[in-house]
Amino acid sequence: MTTLTRPARLVAGIALAATAALALTSCAASSSASDSDAASSVDAATATSLADFGTLEELEAAAKAEGALNVIALPRDWANYGEILDLFAERYPEITINEASPDASSAEEITAAETNKGLDTAPDVFDLGLAVALQSTDSFAPYKVENFDEIPDALKEPTGLFVGDYGGYMSIGYDSSKYPEPTSLDDLKGADFTGAVAINGDPTQAGSAFGAVGLATVQSDGTLDDYTPGIEFFGELQKAGNFLKVDVTPATITSGETPVVFDWDYLNASAGKDNPDWKVVVLDGVGYASYYNQAVNKDAPHPAAARLWQEFLYSDEVQNLWLKGGARPARMEAMTAAGTIDAKLAAALPDAPAETVVPTEKQSTDAGTLLGEKWAVAVQ
């Protein structure tokens, strides 16, 4: 695959609170018969940018002619996806959104594409953790959205095979009515947290669980070159009887079934909104950050709609909707400079850790291999 270079530190500007006023742009436009005729001559499946369609209106016309968009693994309570999906449906009522398997993992998204290849039910687009994105580039079609240059180089594959869209910091959410605030990993190994600590999925498949092991690694004085300390930490949690093997959902948090959860800060905050005692902490010391990535299925049954969805997600309006969901949008730095960021929402973000690490391509790939070899044994 094409080389993707990521710095060891998160791009500083992305973590800054904005001070400028909000000025949203819209990607809505009406299509005409001539637009539809022009769009029909474009092979959407090979389009690598908006220029291949000519204009946004022509892309919209092509997507409307297809009439559907298949998405997968997009929980409506995840980073404000519900509002984002509803806005797309409102803006493009001619395009039916088919939402499949909202709780699927990143790895299961790729499996669904392979299983349904050639069928109208195959996913058109993916939303993936970095580790799975790096392993799955053969499944993607390169596409650069109109404002591709405004996305930091550290957050995108250079040809547009996959592109970071929204992200945050690994955190610990907990029910403060039952548990003390954890201030270190060692706290979680104590008797106070017996049978209480969960992660969001399987780290060999799910990006948030992968990030939990990454955080445990750097908080255990390890580096992202070797996730062994993080794997060992969860092995110790298992031996102590504190590791809870339950898939985390907002319902398990609200019910108290998963009372202490490793997850991204924006997901922990959103998932616990119905529990007034739910609190979220980003541990002192080294922080772990990551972005989820958008990609187009190379075998998308609705290739124009897939590309319209990408343009929509990276518009000013939707980037601010990620922010409304507590996540940091990929274009935050450029939007701050342009004055199109929602300054109030940006200022409400929790402070970024003083030192933050982001895995490089090699580190993510090596960690994925290591987890495949050692995770199941460590927590059995």
CSV table of C-alpha atoms in Angstrom, one decimal:
chain,number,residue,atom,x,y,z
A,1,MET,CA,0.0,0.0,0.0
A,2,THR,CA,1.0,3.6,-0.4
A,3,THR,CA,3.1,4.9,2.5
A,4,LEU,CA,1.3,6.9,5.2
A,5,THR,CA,3.5,9.0,7.5
A,6,ARG,CA,2.2,9.9,10.9
A,7,PRO,CA,4.1,12.0,13.5
A,8,ALA,CA,4.5,10.6,17.0
A,9,ARG,CA,2.8,13.7,18.3
A,10,LEU,CA,-0.7,14.8,17.3
A,11,VAL,CA,-0.8,17.9,15.1
A,12,ALA,CA,-0.9,20.6,17.7
A,13,GLY,CA,-3.4,22.9,16.0
A,14,ILE,CA,-6.0,20.1,15.9
A,15,ALA,CA,-6.2,20.2,19.7
A,16,LEU,CA,-6.5,24.0,20.1
A,17,ALA,CA,-9.8,25.5,21.1
A,18,ALA,CA,-11.1,27.9,18.4
A,19,THR,CA,-12.0,31.5,18.9
A,20,ALA,CA,-13.6,32.4,15.6
A,21,ALA,CA,-17.3,32.6,14.8
A,22,LEU,CA,-19.2,29.9,13.0
A,23,ALA,CA,-19.9,30.3,9.2
A,24,LEU,CA,-21.3,27.1,7.8
A,25,THR,CA,-21.3,26.1,4.2
A,26,SER,CA,-23.8,23.9,2.5
A,27,CYS,CA,-23.3,21.1,0.0
A,28,ALA,CA,-27.0,21.2,-0.9
A,29,ALA,CA,-27.9,21.9,-4.5
A,30,SER,CA,-30.7,21.1,-6.9
A,31,SER,CA,-30.1,19.1,-10.0
A,32,SER,CA,-31.5,19.6,-13.5
A,33,ALA,CA,-32.2,17.3,-16.4
A,34,SER,CA,-29.0,18.5,-18.0
A,35,ASP,CA,-27.1,17.7,-14.9
A,36,SER,CA,-28.5,14.2,-14.9
A,37,ASP,CA,-27.6,13.7,-18.5
A,38,ALA,CA,-24.0,15.0,-17.9
A,39,ALA,CA,-23.6,12.7,-14.8
A,40,SER,CA,-24.8,9.7,-16.7
A,41,SER,CA,-21.6,9.9,-18.8
A,42,VAL,CA,-19.3,9.6,-15.8
A,43,ASP,CA,-18.0,6.3,-14.6
A,44,ALA,CA,-18.6,7.0,-10.9
A,45,ALA,CA,-16.7,3.8,-9.8
A,46,THR,CA,-13.4,5.2,-11.2
A,47,ALA,CA,-13.9,8.8,-10.1
A,48,THR,CA,-11.1,9.9,-7.8
A,49,SER,CA,-12.2,13.5,-7.2
A,50,LEU,CA,-15.1,15.9,-7.7
A,51,ALA,CA,-13.5,17.1,-10.9
A,52,ASP,CA,-14.3,13.8,-12.5
A,53,PHE,CA,-18.0,14.6,-12.2
A,54,GLY,CA,-17.5,18.3,-13.1
A,55,THR,CA,-19.4,19.9,-10.3
A,56,LEU,CA,-21.0,19.0,-7.0
A,57,GLU,CA,-24.4,19.4,-8.7
A,58,GLU,CA,-23.4,16.7,-11.2
A,59,LEU,CA,-22.2,14.4,-8.5
A,60,GLU,CA,-25.5,14.9,-6.6
A,61,ALA,CA,-27.5,14.1,-9.8
A,62,ALA,CA,-25.5,10.9,-10.3
A,63,ALA,CA,-26.1,9.9,-6.7
A,64,LYS,CA,-29.8,10.7,-6.9
A,65,ALA,CA,-30.0,8.5,-10.0
A,66,GLU,CA,-28.6,5.6,-8.0
A,67,GLY,CA,-31.2,6.2,-5.3
A,68,ALA,CA,-29.5,4.5,-2.4
A,69,LEU,CA,-26.5,4.6,0.0
A,70,ASN,CA,-25.4,1.5,2.0
A,71,VAL,CA,-23.7,2.3,5.3
A,72,ILE,CA,-22.4,-0.1,7.9
A,73,ALA,CA,-21.2,0.1,11.5
A,74,LEU,CA,-22.6,3.6,12.2
A,75,PRO,CA,-24.3,3.6,15.6
A,76,ARG,CA,-26.5,6.7,15.9
A,77,ASP,CA,-25.2,7.5,19.4
A,78,TRP,CA,-21.5,7.4,18.1
A,79,ALA,CA,-20.0,10.8,17.7
A,80,ASN,CA,-23.3,12.3,16.6
A,81,TYR,CA,-23.8,10.0,13.7
A,82,GLY,CA,-27.6,10.0,14.2
A,83,GLU,CA,-27.9,13.7,13.4
A,84,ILE,CA,-25.4,13.4,10.5
A,85,LEU,CA,-27.4,10.5,8.9
A,86,ASP,CA,-30.6,12.4,9.4
A,87,LEU,CA,-29.2,15.6,7.8
A,88,PHE,CA,-28.1,13.6,4.7
A,89,ALA,CA,-31.5,12.0,4.4
A,90,GLU,CA,-33.2,15.4,4.7
A,91,ARG,CA,-30.9,17.0,2.2
A,92,TYR,CA,-31.2,14.1,-0.3
A,93,PRO,CA,-34.6,12.5,0.1
A,94,GLU,CA,-34.1,10.8,-3.3
A,95,ILE,CA,-31.3,8.7,-1.8
A,96,THR,CA,-32.4,6.0,0.6
A,97,ILE,CA,-29.9,5.3,3.4
A,98,ASN,CA,-29.7,1.6,4.2
A,99,GLU,CA,-28.1,1.3,7.7
A,100,ALA,CA,-26.6,-2.2,8.3
A,101,SER,CA,-25.1,-3.7,11.5
A,102,PRO,CA,-24.6,-0.5,13.5
A,103,ASP,CA,-22.6,-2.3,16.2
A,104,ALA,CA,-20.3,-4.1,13.8
A,105,SER,CA,-16.5,-3.8,14.3
A,106,SER,CA,-14.2,-2.4,11.7
A,107,ALA,CA,-13.0,-5.9,10.8
A,108,GLU,CA,-16.6,-7.0,10.3
A,109,GLU,CA,-17.2,-4.1,7.9
A,110,ILE,CA,-14.5,-5.5,5.6
A,111,THR,CA,-15.9,-9.0,5.9
A,112,ALA,CA,-19.4,-7.7,5.0
A,113,ALA,CA,-17.9,-6.1,1.8
A,114,GLU,CA,-16.2,-9.4,0.9
A,115,THR,CA,-19.3,-11.5,1.6
A,116,ASN,CA,-21.7,-9.3,-0.3
A,117,LYS,CA,-19.4,-8.4,-3.2
A,118,GLY,CA,-21.4,-8.0,-6.4
A,119,LEU,CA,-24.7,-7.6,-4.5
A,120,ASP,CA,-26.8,-4.5,-4.0
A,121,THR,CA,-26.5,-5.0,-0.2
A,122,ALA,CA,-22.7,-4.5,-0.1
A,123,PRO,CA,-21.5,-1.5,1.9
A,124,ASP,CA,-20.8,1.6,-0.2
A,125,VAL,CA,-18.5,3.2,2.4
A,126,PHE,CA,-16.5,2.3,5.5
A,127,ASP,CA,-15.8,4.0,8.8
A,128,LEU,CA,-12.7,2.2,10.2
A,129,GLY,CA,-10.1,2.3,13.0
A,130,LEU,CA,-6.6,2.8,11.7
A,131,ALA,CA,-5.3,-0.7,12.3
A,132,VAL,CA,-8.0,-2.3,10.1
A,133,ALA,CA,-7.8,0.5,7.5
A,134,LEU,CA,-4.1,-0.2,7.1
A,135,GLN,CA,-4.7,-3.9,6.6
A,136,SER,CA,-7.6,-3.4,4.1
A,137,THR,CA,-6.4,-0.9,1.4
A,138,ASP,CA,-7.1,-3.5,-1.3
A,139,SER,CA,-10.8,-3.0,-0.5
A,140,PHE,CA,-10.8,0.8,-1.1
A,141,ALA,CA,-11.2,3.1,-4.1
A,142,PRO,CA,-9.0,6.3,-3.9
A,143,TYR,CA,-11.1,9.4,-3.6
A,144,LYS,CA,-10.0,12.9,-2.6
A,145,VAL,CA,-12.8,15.2,-1.4
A,146,GLU,CA,-12.9,18.8,-2.6
A,147,ASN,CA,-11.2,20.1,0.5
A,148,PHE,CA,-8.6,17.2,0.8
A,149,ASP,CA,-5.7,19.7,1.0
A,150,GLU,CA,-7.2,21.1,4.3
A,151,ILE,CA,-6.9,17.7,6.0
A,152,PRO,CA,-3.5,17.4,7.8
A,153,ASP,CA,-1.1,15.1,6.0
A,154,ALA,CA,-0.8,13.1,9.2
A,155,LEU,CA,-4.5,12.1,9.0
A,156,LYS,CA,-4.7,10.9,5.4
A,157,GLU,CA,-3.4,8.3,3.0
A,158,PRO,CA,-1.9,10.5,0.2
A,159,THR,CA,-4.0,9.1,-2.7
A,160,GLY,CA,-7.2,9.2,-0.6
A,161,LEU,CA,-7.6,5.5,-0.1
A,162,PHE,CA,-8.6,6.3,3.5
A,163,VAL,CA,-8.8,9.6,5.3
A,164,GLY,CA,-9.1,10.5,9.0
A,165,ASP,CA,-12.4,12.3,9.8
A,166,TYR,CA,-13.0,12.6,13.5
A,167,GLY,CA,-11.1,11.5,16.6
A,168,GLY,CA,-10.3,12.0,20.3
A,169,TYR,CA,-8.4,10.7,23.3
A,170,MET,CA,-8.6,7.4,25.0
A,171,SER,CA,-10.4,7.8,28.4
A,172,ILE,CA,-11.9,6.0,31.3
A,173,GLY,CA,-15.6,6.4,32.0
A,174,TYR,CA,-16.9,5.3,35.4
A,175,ASP,CA,-20.0,5.3,37.6
A,176,SER,CA,-18.9,7.8,40.3
A,177,SER,CA,-21.7,6.6,42.7
A,178,LYS,CA,-20.1,3.2,42.9
A,179,TYR,CA,-16.4,3.6,42.1
A,180,PRO,CA,-13.7,6.1,43.1
A,181,GLU,CA,-12.1,8.2,40.3
A,182,PRO,CA,-9.2,6.1,38.7
A,183,THR,CA,-6.1,8.2,38.6
A,184,SER,CA,-3.8,5.5,37.3
A,185,LEU,CA,-3.9,2.1,35.7
A,186,ASP,CA,-2.8,0.6,39.0
A,187,ASP,CA,-6.0,1.8,40.6
A,188,LEU,CA,-8.0,-0.4,38.2
A,189,LYS,CA,-6.2,-3.5,39.4
A,190,GLY,CA,-7.4,-3.0,43.0
A,191,ALA,CA,-10.3,-4.6,44.8
A,192,ASP,CA,-12.5,-1.6,44.3
A,193,PHE,CA,-12.8,-2.5,40.7
A,194,THR,CA,-13.6,-6.2,40.9
A,195,GLY,CA,-15.5,-7.4,37.8
A,196,ALA,CA,-16.0,-3.9,36.6
A,197,VAL,CA,-13.5,-2.8,33.9
A,198,ALA,CA,-14.6,-3.2,30.2
A,199,ILE,CA,-13.3,-2.2,26.8
A,200,ASN,CA,-15.3,-1.5,23.7
A,201,GLY,CA,-14.9,-4.6,21.7
A,202,ASP,CA,-12.0,-6.9,20.7
A,203,PRO,CA,-8.7,-5.1,20.1
A,204,THR,CA,-7.8,-7.3,17.2
A,205,GLN,CA,-11.0,-6.0,15.4
A,206,ALA,CA,-12.2,-2.8,17.0
A,207,GLY,CA,-10.4,0.5,16.9
A,208,SER,CA,-11.5,1.7,20.3
A,209,ALA,CA,-10.4,-1.5,22.0
A,210,PHE,CA,-7.1,-1.3,20.1
A,211,GLY,CA,-6.7,2.2,21.5
A,212,ALA,CA,-7.3,1.0,25.1
A,213,VAL,CA,-4.3,-1.4,24.8
A,214,GLY,CA,-2.3,1.5,23.3
A,215,LEU,CA,-3.1,3.7,26.2
A,216,ALA,CA,-2.3,1.0,28.7
A,217,THR,CA,1.0,0.6,26.9
A,218,VAL,CA,2.1,4.2,27.2
A,219,GLN,CA,0.7,4.6,30.7
A,220,SER,CA,2.9,1.6,31.7
A,221,ASP,CA,6.0,3.4,30.5
A,222,GLY,CA,6.0,1.5,27.2
A,223,THR,CA,6.2,2.9,23.7
A,224,LEU,CA,4.0,2.4,20.7
A,225,ASP,CA,6.8,0.3,19.2
A,226,ASP,CA,5.7,-2.6,21.4
A,227,TYR,CA,2.2,-3.0,22.8
A,228,THR,CA,3.3,-5.8,25.1
A,229,PRO,CA,3.0,-3.7,28.3
A,230,GLY,CA,-0.6,-2.9,27.4
A,231,ILE,CA,-1.4,-6.6,26.7
A,232,GLU,CA,0.2,-7.5,30.0
A,233,PHE,CA,-1.8,-4.9,31.9
A,234,PHE,CA,-5.1,-6.4,30.7
A,235,GLY,CA,-3.8,-9.8,31.5
A,236,GLU,CA,-3.2,-8.7,35.0
A,237,LEU,CA,-6.7,-7.2,35.1
A,238,GLN,CA,-8.0,-10.6,34.1
A,239,LYS,CA,-6.0,-12.4,36.7
A,240,ALA,CA,-7.3,-10.0,39.4
A,241,GLY,CA,-10.9,-10.7,38.4
A,242,ASN,CA,-11.4,-7.1,37.3
A,243,PHE,CA,-11.6,-7.5,33.5
A,244,LEU,CA,-15.3,-7.6,32.4
A,245,LYS,CA,-15.7,-9.3,29.0
A,246,VAL,CA,-19.0,-7.6,28.0
A,247,ASP,CA,-19.4,-5.6,24.8
A,248,VAL,CA,-20.0,-2.0,25.8
A,249,THR,CA,-23.1,-0.2,24.6
A,250,PRO,CA,-25.0,2.9,26.0
A,251,ALA,CA,-27.5,0.4,27.4
A,252,THR,CA,-24.9,-1.5,29.3
A,253,ILE,CA,-23.6,1.7,30.8
A,254,THR,CA,-27.0,3.0,31.7
A,255,SER,CA,-28.0,-0.3,33.3
A,256,GLY,CA,-24.7,-0.5,35.2
A,257,GLU,CA,-23.6,-3.7,33.5
A,258,THR,CA,-20.4,-2.1,32.4
A,259,PRO,CA,-19.6,0.4,35.1
A,260,VAL,CA,-16.0,1.2,34.2
A,261,VAL,CA,-15.1,1.6,30.5
A,262,PHE,CA,-12.1,2.3,28.4
A,263,ASP,CA,-13.2,4.2,25.3
A,264,TRP,CA,-12.7,7.4,23.3
A,265,ASP,CA,-13.5,10.5,25.4
A,266,TYR,CA,-16.4,11.6,23.1
A,267,LEU,CA,-18.0,8.1,23.1
A,268,ASN,CA,-17.7,7.7,26.9
A,269,ALA,CA,-19.3,11.1,27.4
A,270,SER,CA,-22.2,10.4,25.0
A,271,ALA,CA,-22.8,6.8,26.1
A,272,GLY,CA,-23.1,7.9,29.8
A,273,LYS,CA,-25.4,10.8,29.2
A,274,ASP,CA,-28.4,9.0,30.8
A,275,ASN,CA,-26.5,8.2,33.9
A,276,PRO,CA,-26.1,11.4,36.0
A,277,ASP,CA,-23.3,9.8,38.0
A,278,TRP,CA,-21.2,8.9,34.9
A,279,LYS,CA,-17.9,10.7,34.7
A,280,VAL,CA,-15.1,10.6,32.2
A,281,VAL,CA,-11.4,11.0,33.0
A,282,VAL,CA,-8.3,11.3,30.7
A,283,LEU,CA,-5.4,10.0,32.8
A,284,ASP,CA,-2.5,12.3,33.6
A,285,GLY,CA,0.7,11.6,31.8
A,286,VAL,CA,1.0,10.4,28.2
A,287,GLY,CA,-2.3,10.5,26.3
A,288,TYR,CA,-3.3,8.3,23.4
A,289,ALA,CA,-5.2,9.8,20.4
A,290,SER,CA,-6.5,8.4,17.2
A,291,TYR,CA,-8.9,9.2,14.3
A,292,TYR,CA,-11.5,7.1,12.6
A,293,ASN,CA,-11.1,6.9,8.9
A,294,GLN,CA,-13.5,7.1,5.9
A,295,ALA,CA,-13.1,5.0,2.8
A,296,VAL,CA,-15.0,4.1,-0.3
A,297,ASN,CA,-15.6,0.4,-1.1
A,298,LYS,CA,-14.0,-0.2,-4.5
A,299,ASP,CA,-16.9,-2.5,-5.3
A,300,ALA,CA,-19.6,-0.1,-4.0
A,301,PRO,CA,-23.0,-0.8,-5.6
A,302,HIS,CA,-23.7,2.9,-5.4
A,303,PRO,CA,-20.4,4.5,-6.3
A,304,ALA,CA,-21.7,8.1,-6.9
A,305,ALA,CA,-23.6,8.1,-3.6
A,306,ALA,CA,-20.5,6.8,-1.8
A,307,ARG,CA,-18.5,9.7,-3.1
A,308,LEU,CA,-21.3,12.2,-2.3
A,309,TRP,CA,-21.3,10.9,1.2
A,310,GLN,CA,-17.6,11.6,1.5
A,311,GLU,CA,-18.0,15.2,0.3
A,312,PHE,CA,-20.9,15.6,2.7
A,313,LEU,CA,-18.8,14.3,5.7
A,314,TYR,CA,-16.0,16.7,5.1
A,315,SER,CA,-18.1,19.8,4.6
A,316,ASP,CA,-18.0,22.6,7.2
A,317,GLU,CA,-21.4,21.8,8.4
A,318,VAL,CA,-20.8,18.1,9.1
A,319,GLN,CA,-17.3,18.7,10.5
A,320,ASN,CA,-19.1,20.9,13.1
A,321,LEU,CA,-21.5,18.1,13.8
A,322,TRP,CA,-18.6,15.8,14.8
A,323,LEU,CA,-17.6,18.6,17.1
A,324,LYS,CA,-21.1,18.7,18.5
A,325,GLY,CA,-20.7,15.0,19.3
A,326,GLY,CA,-17.6,15.8,21.3
A,327,ALA,CA,-15.1,14.6,18.7
A,328,ARG,CA,-12.3,16.6,17.0
A,329,PRO,CA,-12.9,16.9,13.3
A,330,ALA,CA,-10.1,16.4,10.8
A,331,ARG,CA,-10.4,19.8,9.3
A,332,MET,CA,-10.5,21.6,12.7
A,333,GLU,CA,-7.2,23.4,12.2
A,334,ALA,CA,-8.2,24.8,8.7
A,335,MET,CA,-11.7,25.7,9.8
A,336,THR,CA,-10.3,27.5,12.9
A,337,ALA,CA,-8.1,29.6,10.6
A,338,ALA,CA,-11.0,30.2,8.2
A,339,GLY,CA,-13.5,31.2,10.9
A,340,THR,CA,-15.9,28.3,10.0
A,341,ILE,CA,-15.5,26.3,13.2
A,342,ASP,CA,-18.2,26.4,15.9
A,343,ALA,CA,-16.1,28.3,18.5
A,344,LYS,CA,-18.4,27.6,21.4
A,345,LEU,CA,-18.3,23.8,20.8
A,346,ALA,CA,-14.6,23.8,20.2
A,347,ALA,CA,-14.0,25.7,23.5
A,348,ALA,CA,-16.1,23.0,25.3
A,349,LEU,CA,-13.7,20.2,24.4
A,350,PRO,CA,-11.7,18.8,27.3
A,351,ASP,CA,-8.1,19.9,27.5
A,352,ALA,CA,-5.7,17.8,25.5
A,353,PRO,CA,-3.0,15.9,27.5
A,354,ALA,CA,0.3,17.8,27.6
A,355,GLU,CA,1.9,14.9,25.8
A,356,THR,CA,0.0,12.9,23.2
A,357,VAL,CA,1.1,10.0,21.1
A,358,VAL,CA,-0.5,8.7,17.8
A,359,PRO,CA,0.6,5.4,16.3
A,360,THR,CA,2.5,5.4,13.0
A,361,GLU,CA,1.5,3.1,10.2
A,362,LYS,CA,4.3,0.6,11.2
A,363,GLN,CA,3.4,0.8,14.9
A,364,SER,CA,-0.2,0.1,14.1
A,365,THR,CA,0.6,-2.8,11.8
A,366,ASP,CA,3.1,-4.3,14.3
A,367,ALA,CA,0.7,-3.9,17.2
A,368,GLY,CA,-2.1,-5.6,15.2
A,369,THR,CA,0.1,-8.6,14.5
A,370,LEU,CA,1.2,-8.7,18.2
A,371,LEU,CA,-2.4,-8.6,19.4
A,372,GLY,CA,-3.3,-11.4,17.1
A,373,GLU,CA,-0.7,-13.5,18.6
A,374,LYS,CA,-1.0,-12.7,22.3
A,375,TRP,CA,-4.3,-11.1,23.2
A,376,ALA,CA,-6.5,-14.1,23.5
A,377,VAL,CA,-4.0,-16.0,25.6
A,378,ALA,CA,-3.4,-13.0,27.9
A,379,VAL,CA,-7.1,-12.5,28.8
A,380,GLN,CA,-8.3,-16.1,28.7
